[in-house]
CSV table of N, CA and C in Angstrom, one decimal:
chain,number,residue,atom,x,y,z
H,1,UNK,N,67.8,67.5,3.1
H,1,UNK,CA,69.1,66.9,3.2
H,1,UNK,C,70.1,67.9,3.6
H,2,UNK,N,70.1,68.9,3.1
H,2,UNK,CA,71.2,70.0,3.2
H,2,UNK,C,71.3,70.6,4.7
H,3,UNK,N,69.7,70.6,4.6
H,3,UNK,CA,69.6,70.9,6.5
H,3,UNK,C,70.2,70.3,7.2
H,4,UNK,N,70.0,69.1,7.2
H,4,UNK,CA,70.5,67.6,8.1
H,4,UNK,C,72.0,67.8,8.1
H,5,UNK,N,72.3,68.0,6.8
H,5,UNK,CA,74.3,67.8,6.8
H,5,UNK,C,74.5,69.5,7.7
H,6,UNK,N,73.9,70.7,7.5
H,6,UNK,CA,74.1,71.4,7.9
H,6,UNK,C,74.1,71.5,9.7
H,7,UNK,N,73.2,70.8,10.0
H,7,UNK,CA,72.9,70.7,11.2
H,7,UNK,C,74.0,69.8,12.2
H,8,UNK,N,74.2,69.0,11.4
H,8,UNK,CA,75.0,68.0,11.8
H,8,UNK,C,77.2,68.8,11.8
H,9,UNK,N,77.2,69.5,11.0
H,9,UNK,CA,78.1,70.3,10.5
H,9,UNK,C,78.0,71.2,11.7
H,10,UNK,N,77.0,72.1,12.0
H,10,UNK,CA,76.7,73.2,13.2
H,10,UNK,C,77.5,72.5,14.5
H,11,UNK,N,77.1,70.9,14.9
H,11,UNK,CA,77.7,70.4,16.0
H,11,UNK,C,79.2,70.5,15.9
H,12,UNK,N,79.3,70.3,14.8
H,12,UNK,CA,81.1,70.5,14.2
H,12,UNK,C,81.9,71.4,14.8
H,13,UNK,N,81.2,72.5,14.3
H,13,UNK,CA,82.4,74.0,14.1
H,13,UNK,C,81.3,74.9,14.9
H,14,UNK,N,82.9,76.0,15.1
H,14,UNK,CA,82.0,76.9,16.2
H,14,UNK,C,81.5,77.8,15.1
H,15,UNK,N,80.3,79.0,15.6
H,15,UNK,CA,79.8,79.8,14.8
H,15,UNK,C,79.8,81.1,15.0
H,16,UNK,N,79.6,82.1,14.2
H,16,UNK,CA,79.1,83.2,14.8
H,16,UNK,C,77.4,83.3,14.4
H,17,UNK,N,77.2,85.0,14.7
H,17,UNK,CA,75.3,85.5,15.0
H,17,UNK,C,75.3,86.1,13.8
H,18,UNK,N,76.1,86.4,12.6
H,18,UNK,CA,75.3,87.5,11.8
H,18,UNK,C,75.0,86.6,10.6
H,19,UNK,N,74.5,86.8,9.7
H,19,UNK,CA,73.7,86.2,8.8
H,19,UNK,C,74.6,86.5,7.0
H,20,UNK,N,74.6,85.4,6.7
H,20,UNK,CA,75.3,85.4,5.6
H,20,UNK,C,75.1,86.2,4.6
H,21,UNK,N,76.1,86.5,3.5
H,21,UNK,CA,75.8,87.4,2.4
H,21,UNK,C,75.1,86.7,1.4
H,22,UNK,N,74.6,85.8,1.2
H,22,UNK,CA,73.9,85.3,-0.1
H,22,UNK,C,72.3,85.9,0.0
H,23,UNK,N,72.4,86.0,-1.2
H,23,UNK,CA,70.8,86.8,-1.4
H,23,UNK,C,69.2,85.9,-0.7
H,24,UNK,N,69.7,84.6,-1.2
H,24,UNK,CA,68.6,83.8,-0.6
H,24,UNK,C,68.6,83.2,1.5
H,25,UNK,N,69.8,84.1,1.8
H,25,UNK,CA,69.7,83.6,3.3
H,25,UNK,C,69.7,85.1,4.0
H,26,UNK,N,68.4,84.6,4.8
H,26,UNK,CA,68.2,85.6,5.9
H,26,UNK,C,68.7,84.9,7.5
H,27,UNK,N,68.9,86.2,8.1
H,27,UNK,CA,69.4,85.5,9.3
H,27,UNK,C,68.0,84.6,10.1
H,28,UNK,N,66.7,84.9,9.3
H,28,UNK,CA,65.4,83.7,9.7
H,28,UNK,C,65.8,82.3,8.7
H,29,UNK,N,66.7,82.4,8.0
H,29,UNK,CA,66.9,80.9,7.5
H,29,UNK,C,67.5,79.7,8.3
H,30,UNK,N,67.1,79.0,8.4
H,30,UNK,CA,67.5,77.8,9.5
H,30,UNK,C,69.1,77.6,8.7
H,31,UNK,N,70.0,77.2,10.3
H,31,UNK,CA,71.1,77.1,10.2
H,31,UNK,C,72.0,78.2,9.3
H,32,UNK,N,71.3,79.5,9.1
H,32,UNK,CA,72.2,81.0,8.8
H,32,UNK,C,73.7,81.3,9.5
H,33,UNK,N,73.1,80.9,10.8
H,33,UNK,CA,74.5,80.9,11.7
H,33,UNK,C,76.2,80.3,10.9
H,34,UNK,N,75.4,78.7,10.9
H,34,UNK,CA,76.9,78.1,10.3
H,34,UNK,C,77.0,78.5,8.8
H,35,UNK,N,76.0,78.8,7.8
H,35,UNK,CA,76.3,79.3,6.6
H,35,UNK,C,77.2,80.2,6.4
H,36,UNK,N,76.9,81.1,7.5
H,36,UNK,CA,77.8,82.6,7.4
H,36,UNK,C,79.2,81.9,7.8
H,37,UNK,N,79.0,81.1,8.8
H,37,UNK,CA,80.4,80.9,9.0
H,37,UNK,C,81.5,80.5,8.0
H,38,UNK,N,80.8,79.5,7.1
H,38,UNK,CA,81.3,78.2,6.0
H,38,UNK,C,81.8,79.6,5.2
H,39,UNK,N,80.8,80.4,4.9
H,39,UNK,CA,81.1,81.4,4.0
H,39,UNK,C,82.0,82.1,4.2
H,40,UNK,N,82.7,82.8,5.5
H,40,UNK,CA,83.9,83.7,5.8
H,40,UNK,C,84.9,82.8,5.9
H,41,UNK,N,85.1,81.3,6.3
H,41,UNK,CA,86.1,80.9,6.2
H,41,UNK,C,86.2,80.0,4.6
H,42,UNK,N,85.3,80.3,4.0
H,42,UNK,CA,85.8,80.2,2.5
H,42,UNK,C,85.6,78.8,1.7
H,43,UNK,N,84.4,78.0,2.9
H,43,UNK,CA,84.1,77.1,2.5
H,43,UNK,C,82.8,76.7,1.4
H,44,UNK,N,82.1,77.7,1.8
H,44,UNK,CA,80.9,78.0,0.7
H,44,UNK,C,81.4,79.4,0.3
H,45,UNK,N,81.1,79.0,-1.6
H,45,UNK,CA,80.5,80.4,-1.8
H,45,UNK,C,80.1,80.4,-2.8
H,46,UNK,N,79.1,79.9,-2.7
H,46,UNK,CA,77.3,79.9,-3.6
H,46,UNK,C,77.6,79.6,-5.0
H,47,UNK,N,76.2,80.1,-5.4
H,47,UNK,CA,76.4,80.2,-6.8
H,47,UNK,C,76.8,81.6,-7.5
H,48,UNK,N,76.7,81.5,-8.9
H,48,UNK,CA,77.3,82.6,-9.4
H,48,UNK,C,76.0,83.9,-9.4
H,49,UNK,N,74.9,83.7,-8.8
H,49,UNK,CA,74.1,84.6,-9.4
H,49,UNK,C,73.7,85.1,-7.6
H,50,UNK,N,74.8,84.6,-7.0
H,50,UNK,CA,74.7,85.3,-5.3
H,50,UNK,C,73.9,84.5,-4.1
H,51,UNK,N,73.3,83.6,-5.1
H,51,UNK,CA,72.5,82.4,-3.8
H,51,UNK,C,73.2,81.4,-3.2
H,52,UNK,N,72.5,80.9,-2.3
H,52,UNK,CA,73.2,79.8,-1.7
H,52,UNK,C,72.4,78.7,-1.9
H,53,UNK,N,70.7,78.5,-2.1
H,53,UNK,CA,70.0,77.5,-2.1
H,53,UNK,C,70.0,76.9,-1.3
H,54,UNK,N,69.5,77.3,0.2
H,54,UNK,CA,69.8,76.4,1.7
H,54,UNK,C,68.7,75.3,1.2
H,55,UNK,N,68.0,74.8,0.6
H,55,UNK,CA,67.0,74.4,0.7
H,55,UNK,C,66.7,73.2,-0.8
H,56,UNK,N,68.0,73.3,-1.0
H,56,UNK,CA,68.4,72.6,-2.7
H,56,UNK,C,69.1,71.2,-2.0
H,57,UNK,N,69.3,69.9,-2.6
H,57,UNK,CA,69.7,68.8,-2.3
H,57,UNK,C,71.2,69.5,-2.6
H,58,UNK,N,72.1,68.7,-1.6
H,58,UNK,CA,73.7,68.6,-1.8
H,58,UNK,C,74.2,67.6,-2.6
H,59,UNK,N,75.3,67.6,-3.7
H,59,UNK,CA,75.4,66.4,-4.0
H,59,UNK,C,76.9,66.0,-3.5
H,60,UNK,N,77.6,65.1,-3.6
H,60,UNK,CA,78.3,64.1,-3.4
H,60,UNK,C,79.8,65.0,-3.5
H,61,UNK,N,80.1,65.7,-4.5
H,61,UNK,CA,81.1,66.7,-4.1
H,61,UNK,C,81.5,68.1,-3.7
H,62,UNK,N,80.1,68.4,-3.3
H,62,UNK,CA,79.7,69.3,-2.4
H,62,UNK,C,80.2,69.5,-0.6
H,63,UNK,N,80.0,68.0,-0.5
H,63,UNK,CA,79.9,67.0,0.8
H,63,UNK,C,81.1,67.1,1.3
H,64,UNK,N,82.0,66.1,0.2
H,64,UNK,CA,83.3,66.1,0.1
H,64,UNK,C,84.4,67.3,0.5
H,65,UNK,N,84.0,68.9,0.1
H,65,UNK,CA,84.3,69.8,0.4
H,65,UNK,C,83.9,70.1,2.0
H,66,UNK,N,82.8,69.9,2.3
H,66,UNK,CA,82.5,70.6,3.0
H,66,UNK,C,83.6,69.8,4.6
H,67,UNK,N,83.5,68.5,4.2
H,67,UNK,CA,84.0,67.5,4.7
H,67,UNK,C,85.4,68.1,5.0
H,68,UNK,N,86.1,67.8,3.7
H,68,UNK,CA,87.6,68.2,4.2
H,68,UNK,C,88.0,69.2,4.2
H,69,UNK,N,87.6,70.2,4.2
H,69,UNK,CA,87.9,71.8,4.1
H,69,UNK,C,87.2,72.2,5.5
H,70,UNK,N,85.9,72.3,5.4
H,70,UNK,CA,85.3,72.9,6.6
H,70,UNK,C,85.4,72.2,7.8
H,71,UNK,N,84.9,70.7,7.7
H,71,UNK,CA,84.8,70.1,9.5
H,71,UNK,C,86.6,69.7,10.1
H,72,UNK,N,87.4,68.9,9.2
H,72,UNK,CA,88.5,68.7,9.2
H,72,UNK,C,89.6,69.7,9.2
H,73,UNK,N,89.4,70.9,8.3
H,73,UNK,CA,90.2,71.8,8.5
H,73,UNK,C,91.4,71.5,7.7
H,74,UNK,N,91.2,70.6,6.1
H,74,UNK,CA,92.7,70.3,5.8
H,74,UNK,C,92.2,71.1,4.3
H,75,UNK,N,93.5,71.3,4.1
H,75,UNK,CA,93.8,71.9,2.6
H,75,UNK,C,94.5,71.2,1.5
H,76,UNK,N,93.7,70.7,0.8
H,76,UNK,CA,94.5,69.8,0.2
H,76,UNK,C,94.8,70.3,-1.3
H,77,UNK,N,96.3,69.8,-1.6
H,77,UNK,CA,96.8,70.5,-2.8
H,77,UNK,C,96.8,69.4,-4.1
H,78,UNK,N,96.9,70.0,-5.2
H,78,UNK,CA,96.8,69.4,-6.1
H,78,UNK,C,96.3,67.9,-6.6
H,79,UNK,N,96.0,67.6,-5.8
H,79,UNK,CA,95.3,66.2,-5.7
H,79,UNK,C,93.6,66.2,-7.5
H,80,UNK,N,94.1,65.3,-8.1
H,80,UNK,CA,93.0,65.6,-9.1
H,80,UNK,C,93.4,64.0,-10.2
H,81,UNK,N,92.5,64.1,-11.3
H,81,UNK,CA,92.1,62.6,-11.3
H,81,UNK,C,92.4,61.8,-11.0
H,82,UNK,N,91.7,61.4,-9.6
H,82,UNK,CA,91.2,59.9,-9.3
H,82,UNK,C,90.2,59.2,-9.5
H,83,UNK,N,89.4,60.2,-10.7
H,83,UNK,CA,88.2,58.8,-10.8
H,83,UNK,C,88.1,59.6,-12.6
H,84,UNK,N,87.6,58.7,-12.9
H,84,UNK,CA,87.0,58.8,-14.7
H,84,UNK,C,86.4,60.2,-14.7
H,85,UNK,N,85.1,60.7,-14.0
H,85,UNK,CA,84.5,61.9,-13.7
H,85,UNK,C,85.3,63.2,-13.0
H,86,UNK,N,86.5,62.6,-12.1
H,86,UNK,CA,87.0,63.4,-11.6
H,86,UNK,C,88.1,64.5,-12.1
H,87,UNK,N,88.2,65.2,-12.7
H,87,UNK,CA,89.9,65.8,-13.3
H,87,UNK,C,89.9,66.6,-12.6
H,88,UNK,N,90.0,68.2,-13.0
H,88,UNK,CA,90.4,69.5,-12.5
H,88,UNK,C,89.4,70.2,-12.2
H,89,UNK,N,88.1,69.8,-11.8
H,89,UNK,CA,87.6,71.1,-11.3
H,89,UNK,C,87.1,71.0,-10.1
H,90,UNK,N,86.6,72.5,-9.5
H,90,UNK,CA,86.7,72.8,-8.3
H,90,UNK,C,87.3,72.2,-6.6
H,91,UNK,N,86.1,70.8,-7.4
H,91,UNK,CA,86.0,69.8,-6.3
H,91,UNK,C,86.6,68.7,-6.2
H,92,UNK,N,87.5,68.7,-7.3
H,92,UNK,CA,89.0,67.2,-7.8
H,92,UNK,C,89.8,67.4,-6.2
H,93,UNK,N,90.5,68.2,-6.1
H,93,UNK,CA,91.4,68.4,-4.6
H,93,UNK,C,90.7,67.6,-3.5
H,94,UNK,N,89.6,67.7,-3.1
H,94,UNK,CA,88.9,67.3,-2.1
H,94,UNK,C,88.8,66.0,-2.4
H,95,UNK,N,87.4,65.9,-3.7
H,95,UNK,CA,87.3,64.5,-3.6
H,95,UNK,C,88.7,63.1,-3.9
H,96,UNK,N,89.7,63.8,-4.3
H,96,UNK,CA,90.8,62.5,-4.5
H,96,UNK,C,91.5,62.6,-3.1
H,97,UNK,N,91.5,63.8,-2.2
H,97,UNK,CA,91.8,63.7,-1.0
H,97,UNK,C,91.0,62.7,-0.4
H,98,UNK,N,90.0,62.2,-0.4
H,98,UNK,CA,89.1,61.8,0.4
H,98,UNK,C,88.9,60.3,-0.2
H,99,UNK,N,89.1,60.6,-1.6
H,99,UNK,CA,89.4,58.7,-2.3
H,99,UNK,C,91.0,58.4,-1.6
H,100,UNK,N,91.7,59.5,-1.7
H,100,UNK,CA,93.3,58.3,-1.3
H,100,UNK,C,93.3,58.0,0.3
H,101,UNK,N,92.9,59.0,0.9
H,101,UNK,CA,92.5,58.5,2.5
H,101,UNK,C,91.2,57.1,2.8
H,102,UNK,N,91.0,56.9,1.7
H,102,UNK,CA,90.2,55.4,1.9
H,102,UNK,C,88.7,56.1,2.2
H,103,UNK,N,88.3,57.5,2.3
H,103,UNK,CA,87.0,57.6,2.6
H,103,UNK,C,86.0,57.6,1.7
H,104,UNK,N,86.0,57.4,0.4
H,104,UNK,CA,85.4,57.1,-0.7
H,104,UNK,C,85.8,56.5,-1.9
H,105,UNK,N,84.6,55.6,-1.8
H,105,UNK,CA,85.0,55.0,-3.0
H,105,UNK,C,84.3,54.6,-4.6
H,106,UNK,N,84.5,54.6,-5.9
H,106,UNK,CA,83.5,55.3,-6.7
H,106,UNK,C,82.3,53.9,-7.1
H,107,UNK,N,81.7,54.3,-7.5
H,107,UNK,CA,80.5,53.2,-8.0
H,107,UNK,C,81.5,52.3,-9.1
H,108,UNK,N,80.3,50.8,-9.1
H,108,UNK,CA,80.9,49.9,-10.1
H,108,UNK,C,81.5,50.2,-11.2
H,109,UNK,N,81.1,51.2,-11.6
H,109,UNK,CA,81.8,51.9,-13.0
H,109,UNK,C,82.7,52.4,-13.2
H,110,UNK,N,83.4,52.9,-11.7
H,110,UNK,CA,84.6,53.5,-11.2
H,110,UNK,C,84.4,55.3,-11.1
H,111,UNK,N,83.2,55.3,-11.6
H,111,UNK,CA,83.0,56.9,-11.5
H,111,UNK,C,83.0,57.5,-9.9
H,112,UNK,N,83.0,58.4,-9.4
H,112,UNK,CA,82.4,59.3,-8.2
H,112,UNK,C,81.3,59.7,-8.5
H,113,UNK,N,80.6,60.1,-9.4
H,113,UNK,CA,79.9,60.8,-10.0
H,113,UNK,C,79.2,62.2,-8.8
H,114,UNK,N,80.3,62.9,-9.2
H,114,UNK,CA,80.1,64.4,-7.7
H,114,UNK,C,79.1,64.9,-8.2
H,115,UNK,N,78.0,65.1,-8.8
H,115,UNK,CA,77.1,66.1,-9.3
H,115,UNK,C,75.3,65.3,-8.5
H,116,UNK,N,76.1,63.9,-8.2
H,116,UNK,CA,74.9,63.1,-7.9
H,116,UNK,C,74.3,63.9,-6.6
H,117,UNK,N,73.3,63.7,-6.6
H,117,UNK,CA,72.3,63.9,-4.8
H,117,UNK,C,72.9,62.8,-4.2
H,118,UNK,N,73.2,63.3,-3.0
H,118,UNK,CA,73.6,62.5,-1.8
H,118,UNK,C,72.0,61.7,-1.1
H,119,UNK,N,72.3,60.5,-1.0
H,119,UNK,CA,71.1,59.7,0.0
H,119,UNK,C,72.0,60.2,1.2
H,120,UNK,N,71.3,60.2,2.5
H,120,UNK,CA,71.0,59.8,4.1
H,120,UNK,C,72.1,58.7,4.6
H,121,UNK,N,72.2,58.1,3.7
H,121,UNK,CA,73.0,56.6,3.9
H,121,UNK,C,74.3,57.0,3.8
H,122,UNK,N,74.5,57.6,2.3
H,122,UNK,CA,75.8,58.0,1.5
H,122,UNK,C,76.4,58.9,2.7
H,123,UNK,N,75.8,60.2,3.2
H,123,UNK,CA,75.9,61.0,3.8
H,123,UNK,C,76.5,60.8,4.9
H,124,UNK,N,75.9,59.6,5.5
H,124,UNK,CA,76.5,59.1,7.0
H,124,UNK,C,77.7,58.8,7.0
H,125,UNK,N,77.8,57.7,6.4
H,125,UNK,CA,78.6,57.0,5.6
H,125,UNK,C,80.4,57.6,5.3
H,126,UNK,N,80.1,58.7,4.7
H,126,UNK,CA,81.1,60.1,4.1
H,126,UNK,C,81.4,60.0,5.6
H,127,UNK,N,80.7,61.4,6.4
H,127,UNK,CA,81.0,61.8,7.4
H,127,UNK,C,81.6,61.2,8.6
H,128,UNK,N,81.2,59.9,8.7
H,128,UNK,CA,81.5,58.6,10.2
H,128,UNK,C,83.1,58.2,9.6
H,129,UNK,N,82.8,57.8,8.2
H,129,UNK,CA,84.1,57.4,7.9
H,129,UNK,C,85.8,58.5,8.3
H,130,UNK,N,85.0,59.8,7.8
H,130,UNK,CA,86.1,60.7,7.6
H,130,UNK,C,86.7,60.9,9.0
H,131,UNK,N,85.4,60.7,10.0
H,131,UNK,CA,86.1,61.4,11.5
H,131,UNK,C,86.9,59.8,12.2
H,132,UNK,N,86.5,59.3,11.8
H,132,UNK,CA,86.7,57.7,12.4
H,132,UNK,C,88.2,57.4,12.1
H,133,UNK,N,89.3,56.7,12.7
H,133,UNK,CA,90.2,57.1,12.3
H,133,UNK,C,90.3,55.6,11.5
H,134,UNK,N,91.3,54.9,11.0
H,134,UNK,CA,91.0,53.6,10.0
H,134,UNK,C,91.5,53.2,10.8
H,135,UNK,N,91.1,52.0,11.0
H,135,UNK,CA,91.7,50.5,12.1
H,135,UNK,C,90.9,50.8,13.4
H,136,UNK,N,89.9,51.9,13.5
H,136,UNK,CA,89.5,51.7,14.6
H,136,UNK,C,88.5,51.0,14.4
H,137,UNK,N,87.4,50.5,15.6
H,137,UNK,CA,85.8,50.0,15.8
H,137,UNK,C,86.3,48.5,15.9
């Protein structure tokens, strides 16, 4: 799945050739190119023990980031609880950016629940919505 969003993300944004600093990506890792990129402009940056895990499921506020930070290019400020799950951390800015713009919305429970794995569906879904502008189709 991560491939797919990455891949799909690659059509996005332009890239460069050198290969990212996380311990687990070599420049033979598929989609190295955009990683490194995500990574110098400050979109990724891994875990704390220096990996990236190209190869780990994304979940839901992962996406979110990658979404409005990396493909969109917006920065969004202080934006944080909009959902029961949501308050202050890392990924609150993005994801309530992306709930007040109408591009998400949380399960029957009212949660987001950002830690979830993304389905194929969710994923589309995220992405079509955010580039699409509202009132079109």
């Amino acid at each position: 799945m991560r491939n797919y969003l990455l891949s799909i993300l690659s059509l996005m944004l332009v890239t460069n050739y050198a290969h990212a600093n996380f311990s687990d990506v070599s420049a033979n890792t598929p989609n190295a190119q955009s990683i490194n990129d995500l990574q110098k402009r400050g979109i990724f940056s891994g875990y704390s023990d220096g990996s990236f895990k190209p190869f780990a499921a994304i979940n839901r506020a992962e996406l979110m980031k990658i979404i409005v930070q990396g493909a969109l290019n917006i920065k969004p400020s202080d934006n944080k609880n909009c959902f029961p799950d949501v308050h202050e951390e890392w990924f609150a800015p993005f994801v309530c950016y992306a709930s007040n713009a109408g591009w998400v919305k949380g399960y029957p429970d009212g949660k987001f629940n950002p830690s979830q794995t993304l389905t194929q569906a969710e994923a589309l879904k995220m992405i079509v919505v955010s580039i699409i502008p509202q009132g079109s189709a």
